[in-house]
PDB file of C-alpha atoms in Angstrom:
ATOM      1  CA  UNK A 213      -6.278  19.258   5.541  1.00  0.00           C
ATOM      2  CA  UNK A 214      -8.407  16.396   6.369  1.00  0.00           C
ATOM      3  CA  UNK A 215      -8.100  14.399   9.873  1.00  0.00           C
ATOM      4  CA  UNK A 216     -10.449  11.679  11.000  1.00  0.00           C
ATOM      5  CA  UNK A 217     -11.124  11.384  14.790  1.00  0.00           C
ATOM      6  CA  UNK A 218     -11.776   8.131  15.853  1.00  0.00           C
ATOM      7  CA  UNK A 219     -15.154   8.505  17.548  1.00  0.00           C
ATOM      8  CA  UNK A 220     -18.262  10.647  17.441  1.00  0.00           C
ATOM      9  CA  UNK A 221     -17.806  12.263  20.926  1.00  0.00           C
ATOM     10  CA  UNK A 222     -18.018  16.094  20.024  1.00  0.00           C
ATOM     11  CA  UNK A 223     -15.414  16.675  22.494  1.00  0.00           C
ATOM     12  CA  UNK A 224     -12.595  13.905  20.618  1.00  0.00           C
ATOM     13  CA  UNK A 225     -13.795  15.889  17.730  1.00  0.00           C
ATOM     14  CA  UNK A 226     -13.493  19.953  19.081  1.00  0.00           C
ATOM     15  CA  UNK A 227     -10.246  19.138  21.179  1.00  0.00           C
ATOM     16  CA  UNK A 228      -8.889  17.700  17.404  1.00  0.00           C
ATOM     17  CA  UNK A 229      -9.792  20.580  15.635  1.00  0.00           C
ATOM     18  CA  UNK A 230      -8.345  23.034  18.858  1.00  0.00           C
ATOM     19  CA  UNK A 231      -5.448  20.890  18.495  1.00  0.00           C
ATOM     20  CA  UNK A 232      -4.275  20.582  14.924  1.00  0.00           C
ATOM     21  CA  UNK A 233      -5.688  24.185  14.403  1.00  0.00           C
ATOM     22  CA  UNK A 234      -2.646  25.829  16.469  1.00  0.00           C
ATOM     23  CA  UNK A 235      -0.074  24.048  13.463  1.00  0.00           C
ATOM     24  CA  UNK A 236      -2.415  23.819  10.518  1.00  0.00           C
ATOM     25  CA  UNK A 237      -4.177  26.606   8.632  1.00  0.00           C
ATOM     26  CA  UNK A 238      -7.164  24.717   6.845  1.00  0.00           C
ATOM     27  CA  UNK A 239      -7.892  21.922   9.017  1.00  0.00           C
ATOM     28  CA  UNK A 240     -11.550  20.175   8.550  1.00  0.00           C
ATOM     29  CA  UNK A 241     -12.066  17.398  11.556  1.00  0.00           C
ATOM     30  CA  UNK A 242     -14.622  14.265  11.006  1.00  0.00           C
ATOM     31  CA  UNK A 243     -15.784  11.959  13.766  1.00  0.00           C
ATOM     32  CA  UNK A 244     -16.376   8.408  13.044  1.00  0.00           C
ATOM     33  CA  UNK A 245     -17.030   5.518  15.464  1.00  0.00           C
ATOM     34  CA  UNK A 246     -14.202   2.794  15.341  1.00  0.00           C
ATOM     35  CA  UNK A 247     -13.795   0.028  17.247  1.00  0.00           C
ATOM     36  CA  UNK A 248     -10.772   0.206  20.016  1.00  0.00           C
ATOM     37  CA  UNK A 249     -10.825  -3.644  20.252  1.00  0.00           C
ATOM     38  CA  UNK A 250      -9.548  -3.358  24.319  1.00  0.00           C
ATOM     39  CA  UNK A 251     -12.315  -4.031  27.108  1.00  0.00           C
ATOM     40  CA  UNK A 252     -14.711  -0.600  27.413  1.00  0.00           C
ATOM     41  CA  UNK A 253     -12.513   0.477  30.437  1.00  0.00           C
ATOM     42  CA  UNK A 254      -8.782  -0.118  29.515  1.00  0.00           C
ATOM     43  CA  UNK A 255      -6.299  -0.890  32.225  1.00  0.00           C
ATOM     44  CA  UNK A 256      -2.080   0.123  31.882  1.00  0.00           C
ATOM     45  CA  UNK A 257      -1.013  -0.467  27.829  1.00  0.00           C
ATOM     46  CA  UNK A 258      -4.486  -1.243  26.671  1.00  0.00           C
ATOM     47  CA  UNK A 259      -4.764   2.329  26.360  1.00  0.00           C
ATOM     48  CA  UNK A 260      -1.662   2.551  24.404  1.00  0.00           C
ATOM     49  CA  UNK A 261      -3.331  -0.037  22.156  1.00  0.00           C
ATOM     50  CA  UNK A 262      -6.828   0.954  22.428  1.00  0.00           C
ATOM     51  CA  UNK A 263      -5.604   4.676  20.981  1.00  0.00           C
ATOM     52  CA  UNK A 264      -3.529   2.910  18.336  1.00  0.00           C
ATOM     53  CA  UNK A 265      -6.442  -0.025  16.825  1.00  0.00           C
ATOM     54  CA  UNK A 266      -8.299   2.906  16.591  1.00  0.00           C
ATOM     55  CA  UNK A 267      -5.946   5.185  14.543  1.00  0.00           C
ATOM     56  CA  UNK A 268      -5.079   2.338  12.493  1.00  0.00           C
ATOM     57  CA  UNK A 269      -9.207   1.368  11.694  1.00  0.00           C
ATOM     58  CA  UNK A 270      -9.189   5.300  10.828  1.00  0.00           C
ATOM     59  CA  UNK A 271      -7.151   4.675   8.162  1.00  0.00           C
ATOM     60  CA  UNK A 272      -8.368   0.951   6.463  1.00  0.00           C
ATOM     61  CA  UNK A 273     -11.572   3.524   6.304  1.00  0.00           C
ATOM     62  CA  UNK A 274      -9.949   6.381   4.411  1.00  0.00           C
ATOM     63  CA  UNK A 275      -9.125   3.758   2.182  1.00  0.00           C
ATOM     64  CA  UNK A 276     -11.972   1.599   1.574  1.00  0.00           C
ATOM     65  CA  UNK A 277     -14.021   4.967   1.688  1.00  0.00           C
ATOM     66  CA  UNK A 278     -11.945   7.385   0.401  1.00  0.00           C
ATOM     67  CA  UNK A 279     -12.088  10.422   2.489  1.00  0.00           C
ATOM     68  CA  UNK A 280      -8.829  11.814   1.454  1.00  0.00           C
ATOM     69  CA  UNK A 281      -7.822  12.070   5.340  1.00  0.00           C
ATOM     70  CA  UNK A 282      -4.164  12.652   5.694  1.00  0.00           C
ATOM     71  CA  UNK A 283      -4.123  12.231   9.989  1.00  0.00           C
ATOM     72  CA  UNK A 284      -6.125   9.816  12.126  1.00  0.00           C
ATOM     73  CA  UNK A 285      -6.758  10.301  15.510  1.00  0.00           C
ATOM     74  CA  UNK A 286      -7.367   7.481  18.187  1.00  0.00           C
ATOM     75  CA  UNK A 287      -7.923   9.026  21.593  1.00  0.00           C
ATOM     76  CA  UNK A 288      -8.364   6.262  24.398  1.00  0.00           C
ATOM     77  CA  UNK A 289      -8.678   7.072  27.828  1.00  0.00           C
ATOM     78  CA  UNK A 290      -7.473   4.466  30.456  1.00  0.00           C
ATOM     79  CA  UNK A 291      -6.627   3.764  34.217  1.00  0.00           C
ATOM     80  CA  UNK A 292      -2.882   2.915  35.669  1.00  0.00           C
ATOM     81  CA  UNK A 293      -1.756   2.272  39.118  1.00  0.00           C
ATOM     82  CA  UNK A 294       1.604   3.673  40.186  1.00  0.00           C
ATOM     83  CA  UNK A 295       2.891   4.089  43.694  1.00  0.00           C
ATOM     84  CA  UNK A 296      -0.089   2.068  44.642  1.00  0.00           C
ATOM     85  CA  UNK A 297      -2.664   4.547  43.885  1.00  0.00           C
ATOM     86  CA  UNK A 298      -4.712   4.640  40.605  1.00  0.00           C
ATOM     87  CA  UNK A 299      -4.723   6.967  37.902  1.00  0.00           C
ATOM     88  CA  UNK A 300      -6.689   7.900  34.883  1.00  0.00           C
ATOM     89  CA  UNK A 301      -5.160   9.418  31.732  1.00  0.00           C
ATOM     90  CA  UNK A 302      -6.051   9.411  28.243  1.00  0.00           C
ATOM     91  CA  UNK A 303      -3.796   8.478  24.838  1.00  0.00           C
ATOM     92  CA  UNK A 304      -3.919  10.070  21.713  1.00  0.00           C
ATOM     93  CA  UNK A 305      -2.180   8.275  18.570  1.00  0.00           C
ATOM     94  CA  UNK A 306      -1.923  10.369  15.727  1.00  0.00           C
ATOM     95  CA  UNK A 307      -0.921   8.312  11.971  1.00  0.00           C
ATOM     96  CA  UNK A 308      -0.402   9.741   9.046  1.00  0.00           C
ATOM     97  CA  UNK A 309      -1.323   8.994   5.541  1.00  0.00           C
ATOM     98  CA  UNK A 310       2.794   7.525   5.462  1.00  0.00           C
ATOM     99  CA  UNK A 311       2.246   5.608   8.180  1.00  0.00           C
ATOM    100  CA  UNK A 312       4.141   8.063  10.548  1.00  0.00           C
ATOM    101  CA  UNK A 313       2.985   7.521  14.222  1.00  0.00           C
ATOM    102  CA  UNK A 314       3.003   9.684  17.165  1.00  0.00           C
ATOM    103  CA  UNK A 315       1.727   9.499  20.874  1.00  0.00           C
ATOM    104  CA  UNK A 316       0.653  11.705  23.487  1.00  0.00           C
ATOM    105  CA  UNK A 317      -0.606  11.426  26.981  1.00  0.00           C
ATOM    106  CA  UNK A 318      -3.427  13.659  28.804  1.00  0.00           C
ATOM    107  CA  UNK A 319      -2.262  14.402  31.956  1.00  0.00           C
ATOM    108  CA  UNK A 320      -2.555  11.553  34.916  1.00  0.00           C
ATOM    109  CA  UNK A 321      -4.688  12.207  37.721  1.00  0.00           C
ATOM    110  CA  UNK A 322      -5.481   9.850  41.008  1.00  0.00           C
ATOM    111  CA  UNK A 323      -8.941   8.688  41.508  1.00  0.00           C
ATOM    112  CA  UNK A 324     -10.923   8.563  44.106  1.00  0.00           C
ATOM    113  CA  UNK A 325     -10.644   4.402  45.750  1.00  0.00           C
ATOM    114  CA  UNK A 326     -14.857   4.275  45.339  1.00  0.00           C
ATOM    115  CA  UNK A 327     -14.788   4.947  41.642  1.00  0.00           C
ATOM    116  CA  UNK A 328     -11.788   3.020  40.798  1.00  0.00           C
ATOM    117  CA  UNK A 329     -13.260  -0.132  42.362  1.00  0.00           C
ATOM    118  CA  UNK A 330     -15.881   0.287  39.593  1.00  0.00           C
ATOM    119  CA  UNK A 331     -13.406   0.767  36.764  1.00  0.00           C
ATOM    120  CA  UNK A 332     -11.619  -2.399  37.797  1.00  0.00           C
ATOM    121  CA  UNK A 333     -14.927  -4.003  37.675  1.00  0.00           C
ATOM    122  CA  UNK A 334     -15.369  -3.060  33.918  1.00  0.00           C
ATOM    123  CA  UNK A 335     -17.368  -0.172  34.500  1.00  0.00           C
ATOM    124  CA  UNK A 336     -16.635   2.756  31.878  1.00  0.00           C
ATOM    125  CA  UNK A 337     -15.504   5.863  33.944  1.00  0.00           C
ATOM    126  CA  UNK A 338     -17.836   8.149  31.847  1.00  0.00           C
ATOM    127  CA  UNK A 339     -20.874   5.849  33.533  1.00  0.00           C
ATOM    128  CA  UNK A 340     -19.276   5.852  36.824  1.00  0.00           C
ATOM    129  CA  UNK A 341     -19.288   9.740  36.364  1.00  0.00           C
ATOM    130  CA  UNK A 342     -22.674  10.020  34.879  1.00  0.00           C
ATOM    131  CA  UNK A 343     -23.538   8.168  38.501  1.00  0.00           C
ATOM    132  CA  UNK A 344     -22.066  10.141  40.834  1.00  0.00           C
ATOM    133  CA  UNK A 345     -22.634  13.526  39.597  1.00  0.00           C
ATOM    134  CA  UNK A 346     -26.410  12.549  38.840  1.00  0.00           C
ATOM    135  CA  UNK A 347     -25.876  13.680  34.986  1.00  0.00           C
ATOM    136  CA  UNK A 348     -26.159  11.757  31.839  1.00  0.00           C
ATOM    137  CA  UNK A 349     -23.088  11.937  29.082  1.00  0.00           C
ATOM    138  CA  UNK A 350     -20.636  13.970  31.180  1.00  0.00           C
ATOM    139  CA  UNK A 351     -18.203  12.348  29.051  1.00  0.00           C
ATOM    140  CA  UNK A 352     -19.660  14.710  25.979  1.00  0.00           C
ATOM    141  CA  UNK A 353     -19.345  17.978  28.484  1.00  0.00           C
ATOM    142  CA  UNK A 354     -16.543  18.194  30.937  1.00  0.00           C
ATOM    143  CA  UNK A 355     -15.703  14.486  32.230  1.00  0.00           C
ATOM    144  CA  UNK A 356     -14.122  13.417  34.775  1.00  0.00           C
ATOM    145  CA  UNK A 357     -11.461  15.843  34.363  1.00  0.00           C
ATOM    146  CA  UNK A 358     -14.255  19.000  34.864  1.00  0.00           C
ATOM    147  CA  UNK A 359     -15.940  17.656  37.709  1.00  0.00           C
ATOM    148  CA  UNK A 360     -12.894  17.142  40.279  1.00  0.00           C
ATOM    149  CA  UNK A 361     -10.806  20.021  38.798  1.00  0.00           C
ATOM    150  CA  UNK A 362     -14.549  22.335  39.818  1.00  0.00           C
ATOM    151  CA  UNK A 363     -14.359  23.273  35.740  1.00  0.00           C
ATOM    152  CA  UNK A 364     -10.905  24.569  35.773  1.00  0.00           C
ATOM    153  CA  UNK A 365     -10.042  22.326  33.186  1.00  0.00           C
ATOM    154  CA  UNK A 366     -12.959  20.650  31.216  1.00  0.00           C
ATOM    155  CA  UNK A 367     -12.226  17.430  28.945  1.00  0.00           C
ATOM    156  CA  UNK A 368     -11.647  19.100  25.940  1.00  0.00           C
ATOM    157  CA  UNK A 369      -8.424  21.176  27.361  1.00  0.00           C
ATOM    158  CA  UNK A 370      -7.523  17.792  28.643  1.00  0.00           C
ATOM    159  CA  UNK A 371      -7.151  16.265  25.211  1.00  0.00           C
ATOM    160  CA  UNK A 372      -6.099  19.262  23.650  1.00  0.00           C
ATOM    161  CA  UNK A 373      -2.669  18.991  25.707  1.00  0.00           C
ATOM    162  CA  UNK A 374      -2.329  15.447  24.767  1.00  0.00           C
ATOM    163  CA  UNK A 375      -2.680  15.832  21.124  1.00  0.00           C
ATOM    164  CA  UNK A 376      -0.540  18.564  21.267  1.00  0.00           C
ATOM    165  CA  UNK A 377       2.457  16.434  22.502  1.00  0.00           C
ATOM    166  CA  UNK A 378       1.736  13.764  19.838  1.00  0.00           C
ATOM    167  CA  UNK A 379       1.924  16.078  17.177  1.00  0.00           C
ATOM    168  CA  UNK A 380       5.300  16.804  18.024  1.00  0.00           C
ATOM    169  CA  UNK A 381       6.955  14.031  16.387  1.00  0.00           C
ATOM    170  CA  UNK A 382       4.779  15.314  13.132  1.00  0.00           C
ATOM    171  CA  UNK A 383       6.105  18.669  13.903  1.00  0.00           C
ATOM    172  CA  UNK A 384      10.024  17.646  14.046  1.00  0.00           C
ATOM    173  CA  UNK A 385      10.189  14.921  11.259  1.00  0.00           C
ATOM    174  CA  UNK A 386      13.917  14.980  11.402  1.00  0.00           C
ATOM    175  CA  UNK A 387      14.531  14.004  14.713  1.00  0.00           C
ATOM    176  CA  UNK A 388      11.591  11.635  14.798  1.00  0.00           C
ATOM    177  CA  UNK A 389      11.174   9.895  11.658  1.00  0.00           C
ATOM    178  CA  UNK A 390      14.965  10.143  10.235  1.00  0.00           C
ATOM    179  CA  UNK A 391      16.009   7.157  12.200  1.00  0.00           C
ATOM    180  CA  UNK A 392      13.139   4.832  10.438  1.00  0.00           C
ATOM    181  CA  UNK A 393      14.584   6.012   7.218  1.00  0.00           C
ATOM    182  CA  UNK A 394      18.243   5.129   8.029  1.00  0.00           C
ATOM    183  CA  UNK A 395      16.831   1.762   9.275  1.00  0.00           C
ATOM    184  CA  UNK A 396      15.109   0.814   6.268  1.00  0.00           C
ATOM    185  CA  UNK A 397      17.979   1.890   3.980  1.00  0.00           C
ATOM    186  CA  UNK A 398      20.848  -0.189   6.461  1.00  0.00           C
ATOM    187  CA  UNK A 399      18.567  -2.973   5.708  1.00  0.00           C
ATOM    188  CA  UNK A 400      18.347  -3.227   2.140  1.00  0.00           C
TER     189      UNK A 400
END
């Protein structure tokens, strides 16, 4: 099975393989830079749609291209305030070749007020990182995720639980999907 990631980042890329891996016997991942088409540092649903642009671009380049991908992966990570505190979390869409979707979240955690002041400023938390921990492309290694959890969880894990959930829909067709069918055949 073929599934195109929708960056080059080694860790989108290992966290996809990890991920599909646990469901799939033969499963051969391939990174390629789309565009997300939301501002470098999404904010709330422009993660959501960040995730999904890239999915979709995924696959308008299996088919001018012809990879023979059957999933494409958009992973988009974003910031969200609830209870007036700010969060950062990261999206995964997962399409398939039938135009199935499915979504997953990384888990949420709060920032730090310093860093998100940057974010909100349209600073990329993976240079914000880089910054403060005096390192350059943490976001390739453990991200933000590594650093505050002292490498308990590193960003790969991180994704890996994310993609995970938004196979699920993949992995239980019937409950997911069977409703789009009945809709399409109540409308004809």
């Amino acid at each position: 099975m073929k599934v195109l990631v929708g960056s080059r980042n080694p860790v989108k890329v290992a966290a996809t393989a990890e991920a599909f891996s646990k469901y799939f016997d033969i499963v051969d991942v391939v990174g390629i830079s789309v565009n997300s088409n939301v501002p470098n540092q999404p904010v709330d649903t422009e993660t959501f749609v960040g995730a999904r642009n890239r999915a979709f671009e995924l696959t308008m380049a299996n088919e001018a291209r012809n990879f023979g991908a059957e999933f494409f992966v958009g992973i988009e990570g974003g910031i969200k305030k609830l209870y007036d505190r700010w969060f950062t979390f990261g999206v995964m869409c997962i399409m398939d070749n039938t135009e199935r979707v499915g979504y997953g979240t990384a888990p949420f955690f709060e920032l730090p007020s310093q860093i998100t002041k940057e974010l909100l400023n349209g600073v990329e938390l993976g240079d914000v990182m880089d910054t403060l921990i005096g390192e350059r492309n943490t976001k390739e290694r453990q991200g933000a995720v590594g650093h505050f959890t002292n490498g308990v969880m590193d960003r790969k894990a991180y994704y890996v639980a994310g993609l995970v959930v938004a196979l699920i829909p993949f992995l239980n067709p019937d409950l997911y999907f069977e409703s789009i069918k009945n809709h399409e055949i109540s409308q004809d």
